[in-house]
Short mmCIF file of C-alpha atoms in Angstrom, two decimals:
data_model
loop_
_atom_site.label_atom_id
_atom_site.label_comp_id
_atom_site.label_asym_id
_atom_site.label_seq_id
_atom_site.Cartn_x
_atom_site.Cartn_y
_atom_site.Cartn_z
CA MET A 1 15.86 -40.77 -49.70
CA THR A 2 14.12 -37.38 -49.69
CA LEU A 3 10.54 -37.18 -48.44
CA ARG A 4 8.44 -34.22 -49.53
CA TYR A 5 5.77 -32.28 -47.68
CA SER A 6 3.90 -29.11 -48.56
CA THR A 7 2.06 -26.67 -46.36
CA ASP A 8 1.17 -22.98 -46.24
CA ILE A 9 3.15 -21.74 -43.25
CA VAL A 10 6.10 -23.11 -41.27
CA ILE A 11 6.65 -21.51 -37.85
CA PHE A 12 9.85 -21.77 -35.83
CA GLY A 13 9.45 -21.28 -32.08
CA GLY A 14 7.22 -23.00 -29.53
CA GLY A 15 6.71 -20.16 -27.09
CA VAL A 16 3.62 -17.98 -26.83
CA ALA A 17 4.42 -16.14 -30.08
CA GLY A 18 4.71 -19.25 -32.23
CA LEU A 19 1.87 -21.13 -30.56
CA TRP A 20 -0.46 -18.13 -30.77
CA LEU A 21 0.29 -17.73 -34.49
CA LEU A 22 -0.15 -21.48 -35.05
CA ASN A 23 -3.65 -21.32 -33.59
CA ARG A 24 -4.60 -18.06 -35.26
CA LEU A 25 -3.42 -19.08 -38.73
CA ASN A 26 -4.94 -22.57 -38.57
CA ASN A 27 -8.21 -20.99 -37.43
CA GLU A 28 -8.14 -18.87 -40.59
CA GLY A 29 -7.66 -21.90 -42.82
CA TYR A 30 -3.90 -21.77 -43.37
CA ARG A 31 -2.21 -25.16 -43.16
CA THR A 32 0.44 -24.41 -40.56
CA ILE A 33 3.07 -26.45 -38.74
CA LEU A 34 5.46 -25.45 -35.96
CA PHE A 35 8.98 -26.54 -35.04
CA GLU A 36 10.48 -26.24 -31.55
CA LEU A 37 14.14 -26.90 -30.76
CA ASN A 38 13.87 -27.42 -26.99
CA GLY A 39 10.64 -27.69 -24.98
CA LEU A 40 7.37 -25.85 -25.54
CA GLY A 41 7.41 -22.60 -23.57
CA CYS A 42 11.17 -22.76 -23.05
CA GLY A 43 12.80 -19.36 -22.59
CA GLN A 44 10.94 -16.09 -22.36
CA THR A 45 7.40 -17.51 -22.21
CA LEU A 46 7.81 -19.43 -18.95
CA ALA A 47 10.13 -16.72 -17.62
CA SER A 48 7.27 -14.25 -18.00
CA GLN A 49 5.32 -13.29 -14.89
CA GLY A 50 2.08 -13.88 -16.79
CA ILE A 51 0.74 -10.35 -16.37
CA ILE A 52 -1.81 -9.29 -18.99
CA HIS A 53 -1.59 -5.52 -18.69
CA GLY A 54 -2.98 -2.51 -20.44
CA GLY A 55 0.14 -0.35 -20.47
CA LEU A 56 -0.39 1.78 -17.39
CA LYS A 57 3.36 1.93 -16.77
CA TYR A 58 3.80 3.80 -20.06
CA ALA A 59 1.34 6.36 -18.79
CA LEU A 60 3.38 6.63 -15.58
CA SER A 61 6.40 7.75 -17.60
CA GLY A 62 4.38 10.09 -19.80
CA SER A 63 4.81 7.80 -22.81
CA LEU A 64 1.18 7.65 -23.92
CA ASN A 65 0.92 7.36 -27.71
CA SER A 66 -0.94 5.38 -30.37
CA ALA A 67 0.81 2.18 -29.33
CA SER A 68 -0.31 2.81 -25.75
CA ASN A 69 -3.86 2.80 -27.06
CA ILE A 70 -3.25 -0.60 -28.70
CA ILE A 71 -1.90 -2.16 -25.53
CA ALA A 72 -4.80 -0.70 -23.55
CA THR A 73 -7.15 -2.98 -25.50
CA MET A 74 -5.18 -6.15 -24.74
CA PRO A 75 -6.77 -7.15 -21.39
CA ASN A 76 -10.21 -7.24 -23.01
CA ARG A 77 -8.83 -9.16 -25.99
CA TRP A 78 -7.39 -11.78 -23.65
CA ARG A 79 -10.58 -11.97 -21.58
CA GLU A 80 -12.54 -12.71 -24.75
CA CYS A 81 -10.10 -15.52 -25.59
CA LEU A 82 -10.27 -16.92 -22.06
CA ALA A 83 -14.06 -17.02 -22.39
CA GLY A 84 -13.81 -18.82 -25.73
CA ASN A 85 -15.09 -15.84 -27.70
CA GLY A 86 -11.83 -14.42 -29.06
CA SER A 87 -9.53 -15.02 -31.99
CA VAL A 88 -7.82 -17.89 -30.12
CA ASP A 89 -9.65 -20.25 -27.76
CA LEU A 90 -8.00 -20.11 -24.34
CA ARG A 91 -10.69 -21.88 -22.35
CA GLY A 92 -8.82 -24.11 -19.95
CA CYS A 93 -6.00 -21.64 -19.34
CA HIS A 94 -5.64 -21.14 -15.59
CA LEU A 95 -6.20 -17.61 -14.28
CA LEU A 96 -3.94 -16.96 -11.28
CA SER A 97 -5.56 -13.67 -10.30
CA ASP A 98 -8.32 -11.58 -11.79
CA GLU A 99 -7.03 -8.57 -9.86
CA TYR A 100 -3.75 -6.68 -9.94
CA TYR A 101 -2.65 -3.90 -7.63
CA MET A 102 -0.19 -1.05 -7.39
CA TRP A 103 1.31 -0.11 -4.01
CA SER A 104 2.72 3.39 -3.71
CA GLN A 105 4.94 4.85 -1.05
CA SER A 106 3.49 7.76 0.84
CA SER A 107 6.22 10.07 -0.47
CA VAL A 108 4.68 10.08 -3.95
CA ARG A 109 1.04 10.07 -2.85
CA SER A 110 0.09 13.63 -3.84
CA LYS A 111 1.88 13.44 -7.18
CA LEU A 112 0.26 10.08 -7.93
CA LYS A 113 -3.21 11.29 -6.94
CA THR A 114 -2.94 14.20 -9.38
CA PHE A 115 -1.62 11.98 -12.12
CA LEU A 116 -4.20 9.23 -11.74
CA GLY A 117 -6.94 11.82 -11.88
CA SER A 118 -5.81 12.94 -15.32
CA LYS A 119 -8.16 12.54 -18.27
CA SER A 120 -6.02 9.84 -19.89
CA LEU A 121 -6.29 7.52 -16.88
CA ARG A 122 -9.71 8.33 -15.50
CA GLY A 123 -11.64 5.12 -14.98
CA ARG A 124 -8.62 2.87 -15.59
CA VAL A 125 -7.19 2.95 -12.07
CA GLU A 126 -9.20 2.71 -8.87
CA ARG A 127 -7.99 3.65 -5.41
CA VAL A 128 -8.84 0.92 -2.92
CA ALA A 129 -10.51 1.95 0.33
CA LYS A 130 -8.55 0.79 3.38
CA GLU A 131 -11.43 -1.31 4.62
CA SER A 132 -11.34 -3.18 1.30
CA TYR A 133 -7.61 -3.93 1.31
CA PRO A 134 -6.65 -7.57 0.73
CA ASP A 135 -5.48 -9.16 3.99
CA PHE A 136 -1.78 -8.76 3.25
CA PHE A 137 -1.96 -4.99 2.71
CA GLY A 138 -4.43 -4.61 5.55
CA GLN A 139 -1.60 -5.72 7.84
CA ALA A 140 0.80 -3.04 6.54
CA THR A 141 2.92 -1.30 9.18
CA VAL A 142 4.06 1.49 6.83
CA ASN A 143 2.12 4.23 5.08
CA GLY A 144 1.10 3.52 1.53
CA VAL A 145 -1.81 3.65 -0.87
CA LEU A 146 -3.19 0.71 -2.82
CA TYR A 147 -4.65 1.03 -6.32
CA LYS A 148 -6.49 -1.57 -8.37
CA LEU A 149 -5.46 -1.90 -12.02
CA PRO A 150 -7.41 -3.39 -14.95
CA ASP A 151 -4.75 -6.09 -15.29
CA PHE A 152 -4.78 -9.80 -14.45
CA VAL A 153 -2.38 -12.74 -14.27
CA ILE A 154 -2.42 -16.09 -16.07
CA GLU A 155 -0.35 -19.20 -15.43
CA THR A 156 2.08 -19.41 -18.32
CA GLU A 157 2.56 -23.19 -18.08
CA SER A 158 -1.20 -23.57 -18.44
CA LEU A 159 -1.20 -21.09 -21.34
CA VAL A 160 1.36 -23.15 -23.27
CA ARG A 161 -0.60 -26.37 -22.73
CA THR A 162 -3.86 -24.71 -23.74
CA LEU A 163 -2.36 -23.30 -26.94
CA SER A 164 -0.93 -26.75 -27.75
CA GLN A 165 -4.18 -28.59 -27.17
CA GLY A 166 -5.68 -29.79 -30.44
CA GLN A 167 -2.52 -28.80 -32.33
CA GLU A 168 -0.47 -31.89 -31.55
CA GLN A 169 -0.43 -33.03 -35.19
CA ASN A 170 1.03 -29.62 -36.16
CA ILE A 171 3.84 -29.35 -33.58
CA TYR A 172 7.19 -31.09 -34.06
CA LYS A 173 10.59 -31.20 -32.42
CA LEU A 174 13.63 -30.04 -34.32
CA SER A 175 17.09 -31.33 -33.48
CA SER A 176 19.93 -28.83 -33.29
CA ASP A 177 21.36 -27.91 -36.70
CA SER A 178 19.02 -30.36 -38.45
CA ALA A 179 17.24 -27.76 -40.61
CA SER A 180 18.44 -25.69 -43.55
CA PHE A 181 16.74 -23.27 -45.91
CA GLN A 182 16.51 -23.17 -49.69
CA ARG A 183 15.47 -20.31 -51.98
CA ASP A 184 13.45 -20.28 -55.19
CA GLN A 185 14.50 -18.65 -58.46
CA ASN A 186 13.27 -15.27 -57.19
CA GLY A 187 15.48 -15.44 -54.12
CA ASN A 188 12.66 -16.13 -51.66
CA VAL A 189 13.06 -18.75 -48.94
CA ASN A 190 10.36 -21.31 -49.68
CA THR A 191 11.76 -24.67 -48.57
CA VAL A 192 12.90 -26.10 -45.25
CA VAL A 193 15.08 -29.20 -45.41
CA VAL A 194 15.09 -31.27 -42.21
CA GLU A 195 17.52 -34.11 -41.57
CA THR A 196 15.68 -37.03 -39.94
CA GLU A 197 16.50 -40.61 -39.01
CA ASN A 198 14.61 -41.65 -42.14
CA GLY A 199 16.51 -39.34 -44.46
CA GLN A 200 15.84 -35.81 -45.67
CA LEU A 201 12.44 -34.19 -45.33
CA SER A 202 11.87 -31.32 -47.77
CA ILE A 203 9.02 -29.00 -46.76
CA ASP A 204 7.70 -26.52 -49.32
CA CYS A 205 5.71 -23.57 -47.98
CA GLN A 206 4.32 -20.19 -48.92
CA ARG A 207 5.87 -18.41 -45.95
CA LEU A 208 8.22 -19.10 -43.06
CA VAL A 209 7.72 -17.42 -39.71
CA PHE A 210 10.56 -16.98 -37.23
CA ALA A 211 8.91 -16.51 -33.82
CA ALA A 212 11.56 -18.11 -31.63
CA GLY A 213 12.49 -15.20 -29.35
CA LYS A 214 16.22 -15.34 -28.72
CA GLY A 215 16.40 -18.18 -31.25
CA ASN A 216 15.47 -15.73 -34.00
CA MET A 217 19.07 -14.49 -34.00
CA LYS A 218 20.43 -17.84 -35.18
CA LEU A 219 17.54 -18.41 -37.60
CA ILE A 220 18.09 -15.01 -39.22
CA GLU A 221 21.76 -15.87 -39.69
CA GLU A 222 21.03 -19.33 -41.10
CA ALA A 223 18.47 -17.95 -43.56
CA ASN A 224 20.98 -15.25 -44.57
CA LEU A 225 18.57 -12.39 -43.90
CA LYS A 226 20.18 -8.95 -44.04
CA THR A 227 17.71 -6.30 -42.87
CA VAL A 228 16.35 -7.74 -39.61
CA LYS A 229 18.32 -6.72 -36.52
CA THR A 230 17.87 -8.01 -33.00
CA GLN A 231 18.81 -6.96 -29.50
CA LEU A 232 18.94 -8.63 -26.11
CA ARG A 233 17.94 -7.09 -22.79
CA PRO A 234 19.09 -9.26 -19.88
CA LEU A 235 17.28 -9.75 -16.58
CA ASN A 236 18.20 -11.42 -13.30
CA MET A 237 14.85 -12.69 -12.01
CA ILE A 238 14.25 -13.91 -8.45
CA PHE A 239 11.81 -16.33 -6.89
CA VAL A 240 11.05 -17.02 -3.24
CA LYS A 241 9.41 -20.15 -1.87
CA GLY A 242 7.66 -20.22 1.49
CA ALA A 243 4.74 -22.07 3.02
CA LYS A 244 3.65 -18.90 4.85
CA LEU A 245 3.81 -16.54 1.87
CA PRO A 246 0.44 -15.04 0.94
CA ALA A 247 -0.63 -14.83 -2.70
CA ILE A 248 -0.17 -11.23 -3.87
CA TYR A 249 -0.04 -9.58 -7.28
CA VAL A 250 1.35 -6.07 -7.16
CA HIS A 251 3.59 -3.41 -8.68
CA CYS A 252 5.49 -1.38 -6.10
CA ILE A 253 6.43 2.06 -7.38
CA GLY A 254 9.24 4.12 -5.94
CA ASP A 255 9.82 7.83 -5.54
CA SER A 256 10.03 8.43 -9.28
CA PHE A 257 7.67 7.36 -12.03
CA SER A 258 9.35 5.18 -14.60
CA LEU A 259 8.65 2.50 -17.18
CA THR A 260 9.85 -0.12 -14.72
CA PRO A 261 8.25 -0.50 -11.27
CA LYS A 262 10.66 -0.83 -8.37
CA LEU A 263 9.32 -4.33 -7.79
CA THR A 264 6.72 -6.49 -9.49
CA VAL A 265 5.40 -9.50 -7.58
CA THR A 266 3.32 -12.38 -8.88
CA SER A 267 2.42 -15.49 -6.89
CA HIS A 268 2.50 -19.07 -8.13
CA LYS A 269 2.48 -22.66 -6.85
CA ASP A 270 5.35 -25.08 -7.26
CA ALA A 271 4.99 -28.79 -8.00
CA ILE A 272 4.19 -29.61 -4.35
CA GLY A 273 1.72 -26.77 -3.89
CA GLN A 274 4.02 -24.37 -2.04
CA THR A 275 3.58 -20.65 -2.68
CA VAL A 276 6.21 -19.01 -4.87
CA TRP A 277 6.75 -15.27 -5.14
CA TYR A 278 8.20 -14.38 -8.53
CA LEU A 279 10.02 -11.03 -8.47
CA GLY A 280 10.68 -8.76 -11.42
CA GLY A 281 10.78 -5.06 -12.17
CA GLU A 282 13.73 -2.76 -11.53
CA ILE A 283 15.33 -5.29 -9.17
CA ALA A 284 15.69 -7.74 -12.09
CA GLU A 285 17.22 -5.10 -14.37
CA SER A 286 19.64 -3.68 -11.81
CA GLY A 287 20.64 -7.22 -10.83
CA VAL A 288 22.27 -7.98 -14.17
CA GLY A 289 25.95 -8.70 -13.56
CA LYS A 290 25.50 -9.34 -9.85
CA SER A 291 26.50 -12.65 -8.33
CA ARG A 292 23.81 -14.96 -7.02
CA ASP A 293 24.53 -13.96 -3.40
CA GLU A 294 24.54 -10.24 -4.25
CA GLN A 295 21.23 -10.42 -6.11
CA LEU A 296 19.48 -12.46 -3.43
CA LEU A 297 20.71 -10.09 -0.72
CA ALA A 298 19.46 -7.08 -2.70
CA ALA A 299 16.08 -8.73 -3.23
CA ARG A 300 15.72 -9.70 0.41
CA GLN A 301 16.58 -6.17 1.54
CA LEU A 302 14.07 -4.66 -0.90
CA ILE A 303 11.27 -6.98 0.24
CA SER A 304 12.04 -6.18 3.88
CA LYS A 305 11.94 -2.45 3.12
CA LEU A 306 8.70 -2.54 1.13
CA PHE A 307 6.90 -5.09 3.33
CA PRO A 308 8.49 -4.84 6.80
CA TRP A 309 5.53 -6.68 8.35
CA LEU A 310 6.22 -9.82 6.29
CA ASP A 311 7.74 -12.84 8.01
CA LEU A 312 10.59 -14.04 5.79
CA SER A 313 11.65 -16.92 7.99
CA GLU A 314 11.53 -20.36 6.42
CA THR A 315 11.79 -18.97 2.89
CA LYS A 316 14.08 -20.21 0.13
CA TRP A 317 15.49 -17.80 -2.45
CA GLU A 318 16.88 -18.31 -5.93
CA CYS A 319 17.61 -16.24 -9.03
CA PHE A 320 18.26 -16.93 -12.70
CA ALA A 321 19.28 -15.02 -15.80
CA ILE A 322 17.01 -14.65 -18.82
CA ASP A 323 17.42 -12.58 -21.96
CA ARG A 324 14.54 -10.64 -23.49
CA ALA A 325 15.00 -10.87 -27.24
CA GLU A 326 13.54 -8.05 -29.30
CA PRO A 327 13.89 -6.30 -32.62
CA ALA A 328 16.50 -3.56 -32.57
CA VAL A 329 14.49 -0.37 -33.00
CA ASN A 330 15.36 3.31 -32.75
CA SER A 331 14.19 3.73 -29.20
CA ILE A 332 15.85 3.78 -25.83
CA TYR A 333 12.98 1.67 -24.56
CA ARG A 334 11.52 -1.63 -25.64
CA PRO A 335 9.35 -1.61 -28.78
CA ASP A 336 5.90 -0.42 -27.72
CA ASP A 337 3.88 -2.84 -29.85
CA ALA A 338 4.34 -6.29 -31.27
CA PHE A 339 6.82 -6.33 -34.14
CA LEU A 340 6.66 -8.09 -37.49
CA THR A 341 8.66 -7.68 -40.66
CA GLU A 342 9.27 -9.71 -43.81
CA GLU A 343 12.36 -10.32 -45.91
CA ASP A 344 12.71 -12.78 -48.80
CA GLY A 345 9.56 -14.68 -47.91
CA VAL A 346 10.44 -14.97 -44.22
CA ILE A 347 8.29 -13.25 -41.61
CA VAL A 348 10.25 -12.42 -38.45
CA ALA A 349 8.11 -11.70 -35.41
CA TRP A 350 8.28 -10.80 -31.74
CA PRO A 351 5.28 -9.99 -29.51
CA THR A 352 7.80 -7.99 -27.37
CA LYS A 353 5.47 -8.57 -24.41
CA LEU A 354 3.23 -11.49 -23.50
CA THR A 355 0.21 -9.21 -23.40
CA LEU A 356 0.68 -8.22 -27.08
CA ALA A 357 0.31 -11.74 -28.53
CA PRO A 358 -3.17 -10.92 -29.94
CA SER A 359 -1.73 -7.86 -31.71
CA LEU A 360 0.99 -10.04 -33.24
CA GLY A 361 -1.70 -12.36 -34.57
CA ASP A 362 -3.47 -9.42 -36.20
CA MET A 363 -0.22 -8.27 -37.80
CA ALA A 364 0.57 -11.72 -39.20
CA LEU A 365 -2.82 -12.08 -40.85
CA GLN A 366 -2.61 -8.57 -42.27
CA GLN A 367 0.85 -9.31 -43.67
CA LEU A 368 -0.38 -12.46 -45.42
CA GLU A 369 -3.35 -10.56 -46.82
CA ASP A 370 -1.11 -7.73 -48.05
CA LYS A 371 1.11 -10.25 -49.84
CA ALA A 372 -1.92 -12.08 -51.30
CA ILE A 373 -1.02 -15.30 -49.46
CA VAL A 374 -4.19 -17.37 -49.22
CA PRO A 375 -4.84 -20.86 -47.81
CA SER A 376 -4.02 -23.54 -50.36
CA PRO A 377 -6.12 -26.63 -51.11
CA ILE A 378 -5.38 -29.73 -49.07
CA THR A 379 -3.06 -32.07 -50.96
CA ASP A 380 -1.77 -35.59 -50.40
CA ASN A 381 1.17 -35.43 -48.02
CA ASN A 382 3.44 -37.68 -46.04
CA ASP A 383 2.31 -38.16 -42.43
CA LEU A 384 4.74 -36.07 -40.39
CA THR A 385 3.80 -37.90 -37.18
CA GLU A 386 5.52 -40.98 -38.62
CA ILE A 387 8.67 -39.01 -39.45
CA LEU A 388 9.16 -36.42 -36.69
CA ALA A 389 8.98 -36.47 -32.89
CA HIS A 390 6.94 -34.09 -30.74
CA PRO A 391 8.56 -31.75 -28.19
CA ASP A 392 7.94 -32.00 -24.47
CA PHE A 393 6.61 -29.18 -22.32
CA SER A 394 9.12 -27.04 -20.45
CA ALA A 395 8.63 -26.27 -16.76
CA ALA A 396 8.80 -23.06 -14.75
CA GLN A 397 12.15 -22.38 -13.05
CA TRP A 398 10.79 -23.18 -9.59
CA ASN A 399 9.71 -26.65 -10.75
#
């Protein structure tokens, strides 16, 4: 038996991209449902450090352009959402730190001072007076300068739960290889067929959205799309657990300015309330291909070099591999804005960075408007909650 269901938009992917679009489109009146293959937040979302940044690192490399101006507006966009006044209601999302810092080695101090005084950055970065240093940096035994950035950090597990709240009736679990796509007489993909325990479920829609991160690669292949290309950029991320670790949120920059800080640290709590340092930046990129022992040794040596006053006794270290999935663009760097394209009635989307999720929402709505896709009247439908299961929430690696 084939059951039928109709809606405006079907989204694939239960990370921040898909969940953000689900909220944004439903808020605008589009009847939208979302499918997730694993757990909500699985993959890149919960592997993110949760930094909502305004693109200062692009300025550090001299890469300021129009896209840099877009990303510069993102912290304020997120703050509006966190206050319940933005395009998506994020009240209830836990803020880990309202402050983010940059720690520079003394060897680049004069160069950095000149750079941060430039017109493009004036007012965006503030040097912190030594008497105002947070306790951890006040204990420093090496020379360095601390700067305060207009960035902040959210808890990504909390973000996923907040974006899912109130959307339960629109979020469903998809079993592996249980969905297929059908095209209309014009060659556009307009139907998703899902195999369920109760038979086939045929879902008609105006548009499909692939927002599944790394999962987009398989979806693109299954939908037989030809023009959308993807790329993967691997990372080897590290986390450190320790009861004595202080909570810090900082980029450490090395002797050269680059798109990637030498080390990026965010602080979290595990399931029993123990502090976790989550380490990214250049150490995660250079660690690709290293064994677990090699990567943990490199990370421990770097932490000891940057923060020699830190007591690393009674700490536990671990690392894990994660792929950043992105559109393949003609750039040696990552795409510098969210990315969205459409082929045969399928919108394929990546925020490319957590901080650019609001920009992705803008792009999706503009795309629907450009294609004259408007919300359709509510019609009688089968109750999907009686046919499909709901996905669980994924957990951070340290939990």
